[in-house]
Coordinates of C-alpha atoms in Angstrom, one line a residue:
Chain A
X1 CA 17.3 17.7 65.8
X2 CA 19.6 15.1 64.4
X3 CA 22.4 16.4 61.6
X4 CA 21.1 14.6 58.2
X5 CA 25.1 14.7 57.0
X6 CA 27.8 14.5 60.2
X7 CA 31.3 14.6 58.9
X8 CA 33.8 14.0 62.0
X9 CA 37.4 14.1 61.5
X10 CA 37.2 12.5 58.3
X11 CA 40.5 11.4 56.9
X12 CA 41.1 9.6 53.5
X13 CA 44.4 9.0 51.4
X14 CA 44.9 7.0 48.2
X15 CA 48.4 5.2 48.7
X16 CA 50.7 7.8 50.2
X17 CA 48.7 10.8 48.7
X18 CA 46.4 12.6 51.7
X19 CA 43.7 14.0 50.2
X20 CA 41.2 14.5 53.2
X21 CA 42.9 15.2 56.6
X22 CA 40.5 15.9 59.2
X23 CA 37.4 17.3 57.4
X24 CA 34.7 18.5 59.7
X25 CA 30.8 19.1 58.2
X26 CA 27.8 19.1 59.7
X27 CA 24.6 19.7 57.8
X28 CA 21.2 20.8 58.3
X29 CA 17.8 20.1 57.0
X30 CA 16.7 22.0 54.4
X31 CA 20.1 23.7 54.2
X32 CA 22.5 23.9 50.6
X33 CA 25.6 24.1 51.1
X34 CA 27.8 24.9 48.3
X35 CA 31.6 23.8 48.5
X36 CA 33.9 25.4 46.6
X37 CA 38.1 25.4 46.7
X38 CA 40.8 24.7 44.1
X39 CA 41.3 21.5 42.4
X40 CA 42.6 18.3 44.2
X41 CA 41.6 20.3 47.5
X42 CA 39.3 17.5 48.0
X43 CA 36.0 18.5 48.1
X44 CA 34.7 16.0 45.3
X45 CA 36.3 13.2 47.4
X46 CA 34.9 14.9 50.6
X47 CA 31.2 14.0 48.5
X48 CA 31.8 10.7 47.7
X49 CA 32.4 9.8 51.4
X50 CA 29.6 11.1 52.3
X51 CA 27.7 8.2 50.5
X52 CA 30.4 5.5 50.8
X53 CA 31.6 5.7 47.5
X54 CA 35.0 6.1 48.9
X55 CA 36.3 4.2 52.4
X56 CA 37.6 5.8 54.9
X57 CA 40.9 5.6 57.1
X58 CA 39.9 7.4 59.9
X59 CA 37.1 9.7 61.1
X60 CA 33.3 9.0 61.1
X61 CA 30.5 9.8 58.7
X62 CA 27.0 10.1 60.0
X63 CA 23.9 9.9 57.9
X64 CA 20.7 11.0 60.0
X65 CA 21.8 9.8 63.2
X66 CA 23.4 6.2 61.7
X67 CA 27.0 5.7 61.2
X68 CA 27.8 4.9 57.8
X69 CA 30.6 3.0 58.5
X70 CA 28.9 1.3 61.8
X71 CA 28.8 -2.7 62.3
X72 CA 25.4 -2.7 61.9
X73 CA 24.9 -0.1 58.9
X74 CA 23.9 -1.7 55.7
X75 CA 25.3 1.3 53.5
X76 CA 23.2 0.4 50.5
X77 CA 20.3 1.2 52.3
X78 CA 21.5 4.3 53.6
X79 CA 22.8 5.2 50.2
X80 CA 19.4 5.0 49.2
X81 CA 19.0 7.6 50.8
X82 CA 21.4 10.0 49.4
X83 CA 20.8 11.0 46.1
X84 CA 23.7 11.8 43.7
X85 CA 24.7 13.3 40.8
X86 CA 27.9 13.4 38.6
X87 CA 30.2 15.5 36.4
X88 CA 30.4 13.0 33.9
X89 CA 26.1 12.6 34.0
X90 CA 27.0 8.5 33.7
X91 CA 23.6 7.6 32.7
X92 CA 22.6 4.4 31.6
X93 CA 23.6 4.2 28.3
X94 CA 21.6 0.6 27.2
X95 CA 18.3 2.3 28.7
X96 CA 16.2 5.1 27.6
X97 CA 15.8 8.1 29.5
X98 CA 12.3 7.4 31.4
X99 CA 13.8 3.8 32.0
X100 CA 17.2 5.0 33.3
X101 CA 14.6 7.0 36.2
X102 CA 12.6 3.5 36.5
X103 CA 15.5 1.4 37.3
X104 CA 16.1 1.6 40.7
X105 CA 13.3 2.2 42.4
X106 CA 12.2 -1.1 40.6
X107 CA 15.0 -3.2 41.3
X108 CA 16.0 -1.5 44.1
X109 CA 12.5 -0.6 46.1
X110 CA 11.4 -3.7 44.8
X111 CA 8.9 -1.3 43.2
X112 CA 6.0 -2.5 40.6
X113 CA 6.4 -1.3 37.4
X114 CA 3.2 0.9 36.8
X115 CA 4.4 3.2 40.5
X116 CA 8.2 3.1 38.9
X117 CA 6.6 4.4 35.5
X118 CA 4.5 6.8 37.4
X119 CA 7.2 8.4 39.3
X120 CA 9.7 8.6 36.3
X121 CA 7.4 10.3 33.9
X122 CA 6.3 13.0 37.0
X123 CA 9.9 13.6 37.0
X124 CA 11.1 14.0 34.1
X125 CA 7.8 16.0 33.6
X126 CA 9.2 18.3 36.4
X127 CA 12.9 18.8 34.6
X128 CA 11.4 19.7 31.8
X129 CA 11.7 16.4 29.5
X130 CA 8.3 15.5 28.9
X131 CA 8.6 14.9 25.1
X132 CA 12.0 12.9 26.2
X133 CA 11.1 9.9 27.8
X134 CA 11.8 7.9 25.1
X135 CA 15.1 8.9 24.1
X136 CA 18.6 7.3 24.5
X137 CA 21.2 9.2 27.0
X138 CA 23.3 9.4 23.3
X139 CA 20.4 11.2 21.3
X140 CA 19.9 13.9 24.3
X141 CA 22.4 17.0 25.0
X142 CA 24.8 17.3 28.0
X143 CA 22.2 19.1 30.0
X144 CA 19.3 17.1 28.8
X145 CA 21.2 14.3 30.0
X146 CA 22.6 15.8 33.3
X147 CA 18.6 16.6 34.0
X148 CA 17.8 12.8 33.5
X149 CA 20.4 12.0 36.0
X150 CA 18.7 14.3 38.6
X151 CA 15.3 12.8 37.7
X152 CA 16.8 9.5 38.0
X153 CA 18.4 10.5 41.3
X154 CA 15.2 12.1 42.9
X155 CA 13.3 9.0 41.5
X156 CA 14.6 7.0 45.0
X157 CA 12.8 9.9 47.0
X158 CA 16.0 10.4 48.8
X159 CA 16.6 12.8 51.9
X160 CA 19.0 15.0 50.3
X161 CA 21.4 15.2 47.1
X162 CA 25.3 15.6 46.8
X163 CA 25.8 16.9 43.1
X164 CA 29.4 17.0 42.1
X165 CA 30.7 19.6 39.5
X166 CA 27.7 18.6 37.7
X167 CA 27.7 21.5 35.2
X168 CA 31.5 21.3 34.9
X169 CA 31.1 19.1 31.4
X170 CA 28.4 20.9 30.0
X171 CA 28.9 23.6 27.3
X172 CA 28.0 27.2 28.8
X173 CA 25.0 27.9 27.0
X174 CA 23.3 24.2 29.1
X175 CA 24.4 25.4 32.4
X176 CA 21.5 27.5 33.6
X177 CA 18.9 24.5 32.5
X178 CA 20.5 22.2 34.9
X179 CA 21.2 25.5 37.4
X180 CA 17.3 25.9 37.2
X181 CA 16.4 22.8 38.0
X182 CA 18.8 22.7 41.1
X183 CA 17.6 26.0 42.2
X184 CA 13.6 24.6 42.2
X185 CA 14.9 21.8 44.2
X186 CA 16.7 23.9 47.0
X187 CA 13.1 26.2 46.7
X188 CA 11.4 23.0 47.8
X189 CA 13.4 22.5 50.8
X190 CA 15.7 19.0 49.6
X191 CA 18.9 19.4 51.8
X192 CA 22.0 19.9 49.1
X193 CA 25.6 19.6 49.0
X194 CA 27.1 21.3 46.1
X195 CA 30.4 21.2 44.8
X196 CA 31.0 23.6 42.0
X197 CA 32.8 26.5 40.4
X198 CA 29.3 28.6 39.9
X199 CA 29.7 31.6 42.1
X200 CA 26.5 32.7 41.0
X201 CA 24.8 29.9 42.5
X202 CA 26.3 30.2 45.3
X203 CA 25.8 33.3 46.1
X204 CA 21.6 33.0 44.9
X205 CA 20.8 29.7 46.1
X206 CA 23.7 28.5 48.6
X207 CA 22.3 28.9 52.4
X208 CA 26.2 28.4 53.4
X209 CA 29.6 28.6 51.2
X210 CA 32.2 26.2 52.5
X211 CA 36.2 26.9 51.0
X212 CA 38.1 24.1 51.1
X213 CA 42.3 23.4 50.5
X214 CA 44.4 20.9 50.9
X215 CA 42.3 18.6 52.9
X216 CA 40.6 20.4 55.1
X217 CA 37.7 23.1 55.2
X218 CA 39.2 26.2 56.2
X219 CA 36.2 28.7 55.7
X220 CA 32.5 28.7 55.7
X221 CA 30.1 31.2 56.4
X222 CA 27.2 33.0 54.5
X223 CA 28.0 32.9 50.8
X224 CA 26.5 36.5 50.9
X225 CA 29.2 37.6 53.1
X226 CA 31.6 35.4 52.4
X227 CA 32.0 35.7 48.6
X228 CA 32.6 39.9 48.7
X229 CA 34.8 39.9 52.2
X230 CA 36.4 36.8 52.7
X231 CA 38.4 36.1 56.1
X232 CA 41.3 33.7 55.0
X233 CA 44.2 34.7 52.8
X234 CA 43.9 31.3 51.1
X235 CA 40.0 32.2 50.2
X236 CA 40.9 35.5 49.3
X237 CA 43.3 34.4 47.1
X238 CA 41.1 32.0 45.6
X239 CA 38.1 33.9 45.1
X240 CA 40.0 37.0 43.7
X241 CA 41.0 33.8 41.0
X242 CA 37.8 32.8 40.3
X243 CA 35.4 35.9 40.4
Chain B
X1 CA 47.5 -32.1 -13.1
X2 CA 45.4 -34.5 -14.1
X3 CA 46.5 -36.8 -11.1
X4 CA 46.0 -34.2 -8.9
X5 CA 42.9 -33.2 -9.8
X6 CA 41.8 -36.9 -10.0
X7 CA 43.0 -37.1 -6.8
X8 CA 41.2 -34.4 -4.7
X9 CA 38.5 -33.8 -7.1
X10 CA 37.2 -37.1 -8.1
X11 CA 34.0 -36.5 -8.7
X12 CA 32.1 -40.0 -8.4
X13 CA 33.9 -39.6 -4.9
X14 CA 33.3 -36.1 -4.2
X15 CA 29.7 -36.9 -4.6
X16 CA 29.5 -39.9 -2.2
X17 CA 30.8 -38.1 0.2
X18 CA 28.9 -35.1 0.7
X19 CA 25.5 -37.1 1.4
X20 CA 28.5 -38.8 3.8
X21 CA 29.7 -36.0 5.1
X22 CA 26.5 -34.2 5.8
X23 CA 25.0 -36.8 7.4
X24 CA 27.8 -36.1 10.1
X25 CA 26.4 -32.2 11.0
X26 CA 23.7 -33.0 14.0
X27 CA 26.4 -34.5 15.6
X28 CA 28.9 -31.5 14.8
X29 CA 25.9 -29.0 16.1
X30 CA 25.3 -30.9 19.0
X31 CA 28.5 -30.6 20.2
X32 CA 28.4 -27.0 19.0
X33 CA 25.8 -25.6 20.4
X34 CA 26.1 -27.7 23.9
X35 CA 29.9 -26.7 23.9
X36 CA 28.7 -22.8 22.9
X37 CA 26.5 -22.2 25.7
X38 CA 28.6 -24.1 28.1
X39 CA 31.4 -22.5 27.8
X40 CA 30.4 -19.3 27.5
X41 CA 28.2 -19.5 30.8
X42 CA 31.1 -21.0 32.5
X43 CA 33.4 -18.5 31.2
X44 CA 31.2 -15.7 32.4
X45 CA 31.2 -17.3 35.9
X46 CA 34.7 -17.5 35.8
X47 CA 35.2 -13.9 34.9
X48 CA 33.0 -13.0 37.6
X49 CA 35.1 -15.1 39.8
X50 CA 38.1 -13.7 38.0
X51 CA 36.7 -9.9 39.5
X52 CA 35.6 -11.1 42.9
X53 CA 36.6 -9.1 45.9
X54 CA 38.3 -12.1 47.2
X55 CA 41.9 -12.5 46.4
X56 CA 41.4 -16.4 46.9
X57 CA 39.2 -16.5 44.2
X58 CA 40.8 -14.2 41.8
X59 CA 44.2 -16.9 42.1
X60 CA 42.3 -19.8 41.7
X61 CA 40.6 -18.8 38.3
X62 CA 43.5 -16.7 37.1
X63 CA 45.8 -19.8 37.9
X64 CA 42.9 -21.9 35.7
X65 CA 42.4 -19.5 33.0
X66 CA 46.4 -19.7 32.4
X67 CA 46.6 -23.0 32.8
X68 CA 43.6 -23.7 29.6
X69 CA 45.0 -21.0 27.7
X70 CA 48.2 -22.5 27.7
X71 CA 47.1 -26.3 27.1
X72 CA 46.9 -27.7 23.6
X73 CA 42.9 -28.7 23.2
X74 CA 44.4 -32.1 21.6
X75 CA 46.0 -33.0 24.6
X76 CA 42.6 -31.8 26.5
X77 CA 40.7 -34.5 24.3
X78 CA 42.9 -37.2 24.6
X79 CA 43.1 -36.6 28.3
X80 CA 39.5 -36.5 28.8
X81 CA 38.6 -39.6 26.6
X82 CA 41.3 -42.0 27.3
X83 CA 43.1 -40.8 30.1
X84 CA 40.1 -40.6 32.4
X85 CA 39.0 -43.9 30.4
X86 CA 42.1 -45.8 31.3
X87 CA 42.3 -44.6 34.9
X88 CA 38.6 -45.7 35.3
X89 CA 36.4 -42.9 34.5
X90 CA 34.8 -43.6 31.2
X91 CA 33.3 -40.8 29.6
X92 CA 31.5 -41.2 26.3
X93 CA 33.2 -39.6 23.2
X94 CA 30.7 -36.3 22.8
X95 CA 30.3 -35.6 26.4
X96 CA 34.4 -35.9 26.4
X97 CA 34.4 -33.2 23.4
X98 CA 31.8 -30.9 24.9
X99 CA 33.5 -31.0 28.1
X100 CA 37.0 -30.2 26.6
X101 CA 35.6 -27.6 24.5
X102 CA 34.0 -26.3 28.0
X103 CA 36.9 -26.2 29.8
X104 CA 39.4 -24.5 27.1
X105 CA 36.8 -22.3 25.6
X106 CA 35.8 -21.2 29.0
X107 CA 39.0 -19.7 29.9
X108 CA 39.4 -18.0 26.7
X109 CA 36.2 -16.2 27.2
X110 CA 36.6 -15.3 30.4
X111 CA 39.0 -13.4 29.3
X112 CA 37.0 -11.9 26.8
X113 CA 34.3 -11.2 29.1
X114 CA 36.7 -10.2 31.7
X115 CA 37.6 -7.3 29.3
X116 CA 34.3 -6.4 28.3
X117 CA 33.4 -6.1 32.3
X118 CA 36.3 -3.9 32.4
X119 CA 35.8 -1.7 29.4
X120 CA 32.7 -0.2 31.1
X121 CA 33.5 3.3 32.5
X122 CA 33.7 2.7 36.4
X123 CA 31.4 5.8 36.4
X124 CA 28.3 3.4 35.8
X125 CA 29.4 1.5 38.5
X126 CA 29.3 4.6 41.1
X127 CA 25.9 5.5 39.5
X128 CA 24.3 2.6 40.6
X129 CA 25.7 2.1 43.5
X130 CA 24.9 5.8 44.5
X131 CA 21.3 4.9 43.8
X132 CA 21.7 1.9 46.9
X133 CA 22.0 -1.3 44.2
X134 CA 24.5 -3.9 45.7
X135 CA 27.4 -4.5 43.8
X136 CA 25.2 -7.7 42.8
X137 CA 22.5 -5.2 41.6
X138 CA 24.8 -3.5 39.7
X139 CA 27.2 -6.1 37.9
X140 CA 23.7 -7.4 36.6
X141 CA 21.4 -4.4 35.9
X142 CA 23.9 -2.2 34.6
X143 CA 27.3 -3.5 33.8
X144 CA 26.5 -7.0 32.4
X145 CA 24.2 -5.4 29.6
X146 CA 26.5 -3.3 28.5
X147 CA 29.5 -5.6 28.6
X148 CA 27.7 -8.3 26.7
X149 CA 26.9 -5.9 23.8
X150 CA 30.5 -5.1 23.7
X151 CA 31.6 -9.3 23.8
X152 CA 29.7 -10.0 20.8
X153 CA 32.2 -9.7 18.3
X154 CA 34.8 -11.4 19.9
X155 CA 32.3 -13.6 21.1
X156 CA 31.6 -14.9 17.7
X157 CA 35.4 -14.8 16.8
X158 CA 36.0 -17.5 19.4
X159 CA 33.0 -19.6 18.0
X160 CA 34.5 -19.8 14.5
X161 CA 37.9 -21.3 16.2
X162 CA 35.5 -23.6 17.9
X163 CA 33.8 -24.4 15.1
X164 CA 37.2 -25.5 13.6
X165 CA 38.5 -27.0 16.9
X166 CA 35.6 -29.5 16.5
X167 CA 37.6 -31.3 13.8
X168 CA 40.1 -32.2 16.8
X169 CA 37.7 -34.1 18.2
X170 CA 38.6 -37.3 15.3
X171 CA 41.0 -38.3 17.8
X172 CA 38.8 -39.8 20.3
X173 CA 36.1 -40.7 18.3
X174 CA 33.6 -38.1 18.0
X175 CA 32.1 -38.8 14.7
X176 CA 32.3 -35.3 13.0
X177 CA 33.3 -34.5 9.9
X178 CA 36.7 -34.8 10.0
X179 CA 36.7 -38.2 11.1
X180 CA 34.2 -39.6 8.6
X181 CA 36.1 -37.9 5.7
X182 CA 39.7 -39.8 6.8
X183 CA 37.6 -43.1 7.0
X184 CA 36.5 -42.8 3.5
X185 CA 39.7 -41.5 2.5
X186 CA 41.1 -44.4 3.7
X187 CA 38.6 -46.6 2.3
X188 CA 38.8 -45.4 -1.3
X189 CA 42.3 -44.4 -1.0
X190 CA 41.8 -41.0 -2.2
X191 CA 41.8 -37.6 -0.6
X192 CA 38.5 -36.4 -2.1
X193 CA 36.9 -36.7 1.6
X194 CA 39.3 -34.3 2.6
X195 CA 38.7 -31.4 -0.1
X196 CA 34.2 -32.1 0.7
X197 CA 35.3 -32.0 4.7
X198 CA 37.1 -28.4 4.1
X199 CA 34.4 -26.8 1.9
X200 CA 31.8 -28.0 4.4
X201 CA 33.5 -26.1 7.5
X202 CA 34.2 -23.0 5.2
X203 CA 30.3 -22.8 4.0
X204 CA 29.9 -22.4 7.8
X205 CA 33.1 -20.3 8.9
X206 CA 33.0 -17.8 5.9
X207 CA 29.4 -16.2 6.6
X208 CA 30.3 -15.8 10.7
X209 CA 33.9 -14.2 9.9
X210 CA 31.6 -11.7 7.9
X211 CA 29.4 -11.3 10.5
X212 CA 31.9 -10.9 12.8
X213 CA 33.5 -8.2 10.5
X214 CA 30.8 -6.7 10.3
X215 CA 29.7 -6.6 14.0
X216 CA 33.2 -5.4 14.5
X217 CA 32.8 -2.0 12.3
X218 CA 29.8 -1.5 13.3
X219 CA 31.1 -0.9 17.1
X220 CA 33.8 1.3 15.9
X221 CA 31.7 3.9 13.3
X222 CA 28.4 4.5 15.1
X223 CA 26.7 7.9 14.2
X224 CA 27.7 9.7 17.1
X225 CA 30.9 11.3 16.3
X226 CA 33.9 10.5 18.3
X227 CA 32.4 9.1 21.2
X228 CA 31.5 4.9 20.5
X229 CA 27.9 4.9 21.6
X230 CA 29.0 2.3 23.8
X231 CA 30.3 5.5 25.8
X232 CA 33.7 3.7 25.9
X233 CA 37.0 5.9 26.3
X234 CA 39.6 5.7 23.8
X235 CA 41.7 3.7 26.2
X236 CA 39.1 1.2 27.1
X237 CA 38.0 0.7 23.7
X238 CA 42.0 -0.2 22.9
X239 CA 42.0 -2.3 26.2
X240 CA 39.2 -4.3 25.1
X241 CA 40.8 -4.6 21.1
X242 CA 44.0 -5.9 22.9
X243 CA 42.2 -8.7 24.9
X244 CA 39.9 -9.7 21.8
X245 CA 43.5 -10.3 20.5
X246 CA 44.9 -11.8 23.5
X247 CA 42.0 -14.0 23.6
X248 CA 43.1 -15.3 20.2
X249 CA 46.8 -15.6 20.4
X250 CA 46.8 -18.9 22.4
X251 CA 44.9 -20.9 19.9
X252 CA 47.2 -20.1 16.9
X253 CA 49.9 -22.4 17.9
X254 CA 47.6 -25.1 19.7
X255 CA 47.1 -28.8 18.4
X256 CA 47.0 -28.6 14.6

């Protein structure tokens, strides 16, 4: 069965700085994989080449057999694929929350409005924001807002989702809404990647735990055994930081 | 005091020319509003341009949008109308002024728009491209929107100087107010024209540089706290502050 993320020898640098040197990932169907490792180790950037937001210098990136980076590849296509989701929520801010779900699959699927209208209110139904359709990104909390953005990304009925540090903004007591709704989507089978600092996830919902420094991935394994016995001095190190 | 009040207040004058002077205003909006959309479509092209992915492009228009910044709109005019008239290429007086109007006001406002394009968090950008728009997709769905919101005020600033500049257009012709009032002034010998002419473009400047004001605060202080609802950073928000000024500075020193 083909990978639905292949990460070969991926390499990226902004100006002189190396930030990815050789990062290898390859990821299953169904599986969430939760990445974890200090900051500037990478893994946020490792994310956004996985959908193209950032080029590459070297290496290859695979998307369910195509290459994202191939001749032929039309990487907004594949992109609409991948669904994701950021720290900093960046919704819409001129459009209303069910709108802010319509948008793409409208302009994007080409979509008629009364489907695009369908599939956002099932949505934000299923996050729990029935009674906020109507409301502006401004007028709803951090985690009302980050579950729009999930809504908004599952609204392109993508093959899997990249979230990145996507509680990190949100005050504690929010975190286990958007948690919730993260953990009902890995229940349902979407393949995940996962960057955060949430342990606890990890440890509950992650089906492998990837450690990351410097660049490159230098431990994975079952967050179940990873998490109380890691291998590497650098994980150890971390994880005693962390936990 | 009594000369000089006999001289720019005379009132048998003062009241010819206001029916006079008035008379003048279709023209004046004509150019207005043709030189308003004009330029502010053309500017918006040229900030687009201005943004391109290709560094060709981005020379060309910043090379033009320094080069109208920095040329008086006088000399524009006169170029237009009897430059291009003498070298063969005889353009009519108002299609000279809206086209000088488009050409200056075009690269001020690119800049402005420019800004405004710039001002919005490159987050949104990300968003939609993660969600497979083209950059196309994007600049129009997402960005644009926003960015115009944020360009009004400035937007209307720049209007108010064009609604001024229009009085340049005496020089070749154009029959606005400025040029009817210097004809009658000349014909009665009196300045009364004059003192009709200014009150005239204040009764039209003074409510828009309230509006503007007002447009402007509201921006700033919206209910939210001390994030602008635009969802600007503090550094974008000054970014786009300096290039409303910027935008201004040329005009200052041009032509009058």
């Amino acid at each position: 069965m083909t990978a639905m993320i292949e990460l070969i020898d991926v390499h990226k640098s902004f100006g002189h700085l190396l930030v990815l040197q050789g990062v290898n990932l390859t990821v299953a169907k169904g599986e969430v994989v939760v990445v974890i490792g200090p900051s500037g180790s990478g893994k946020s950037t490792m994310l956004r080449c996985i959908n193209g937001l950032e080029p590459i210098q070297k290496g290859r990136v695979i998307i369910e057999g195509e290459d994202l980076h191939g001749t032929k590849t039309d990487p907004n296509k594949i992109r609409q694929r991948i669904g994701m989701v950021f720290q900093s929520f960046n919704l819409f801010p001129h459009k209303n929350a069910l709108h802010n779900v319509m948008m793409a699959p409208m302009k994007v699927q080409k979509k008629s409005r009364t489907e695009a209208e369908e599939i956002a209110r099932d949505l934000l139904d299923k996050v729990g924001l029935a009674d906020k359709m109507d409301a502006f990104p401004e007028e709803l909390s951090g985690g009302q807002q980050q579950r729009v953005a999930i809504a908004r990304a599952l609204a392109m009925k993508p093959d899997m989702m990249l979230f990145d540090e996507v509680t990190s903004a949100l005050d504690p007591e929010l975190v286990a809404e958007v948690l919730g709704v993260m953990q009902r989507l890995a229940e349902a089978g979407m393949t995940m990647v996962v960057v955060t600092h949430e342990m606890g996830f990890a440890r509950e919902v992650g089906s492998r735990l990837i450690f990351m420094d410097g660049g490159v991935v230098v431990e994975e394994g079952d967050p179940r055994e990873m998490i109380p016995n890691p291998k590497e001095p650098r994980t150890q190190k971390f994880l005693s930081m962390v936990l | 005091m009594g000369d000089v009040a006999n001289a720019f207040f005379n009132g048998e004058i003062f009241k010819e020319s206001i029916w006079l002077l008035v008379k003048t205003l279709p023209t004046v909006f004509e150019v207005l509003i043709l030189g308003l959309v004009c330029s502010y479509l053309w500017g918006l092209i040229l900030s687009l341009m201005r943004l391109s992915r290709f560094r060709v492009l981005r020379y060309i228009t910043g090379a033009y949008i320094d080069f109208f910044r920095g040329l008086p709109l006088l000399l524009l005019f006169v170029f237009i109308y009897y430059g291009l008239g003498t070298a063969g290429l005889k353009i009519g007086a108002l299609v000279s002024g809206v086209l000088g109007l488009t050409l200056c006001y075009g690269a001020y406002s690119a800049e402005i728009f420019r800004a405004g394009i710039q001002a919005i968090p490159k987050g949104q950008t990300e968003a939609a491209r993660s969600l497979g728009m083209t950059n196309g997709q994007a600049m129009r769905y997402v960005i644009l929107p926003q960015a115009i919101k944020l360009v009004v005020p400035p937007l209307t600033n720049e209007f108010i100087a064009m609604i001024k500049d229009t009085s340049l257009m005496s020089v070749i012709a154009v029959p606005e107010l400025l040029f009817r009032a210097k004809e009658k002034m000349g014909v009665v010998a009196n300045p009364t024209p004059l003192t009709v002419a200014a009150i005239i473009y204040v009764v039209f400047t003074i409510p828009l540089i309230r509006v503007a004001a007002r447009l402007e605060t509201r921006r700033r202080k919206r209910p939210t706290g001390g994030i602008p609802a635009s969802g600007l950073t503090p550094e974008a928000e000054m970014k786009l502050l300096a290039a409303d000024i910027a935008g201004q500075l040329p005009k200052g020193g041009e032509g009058h």
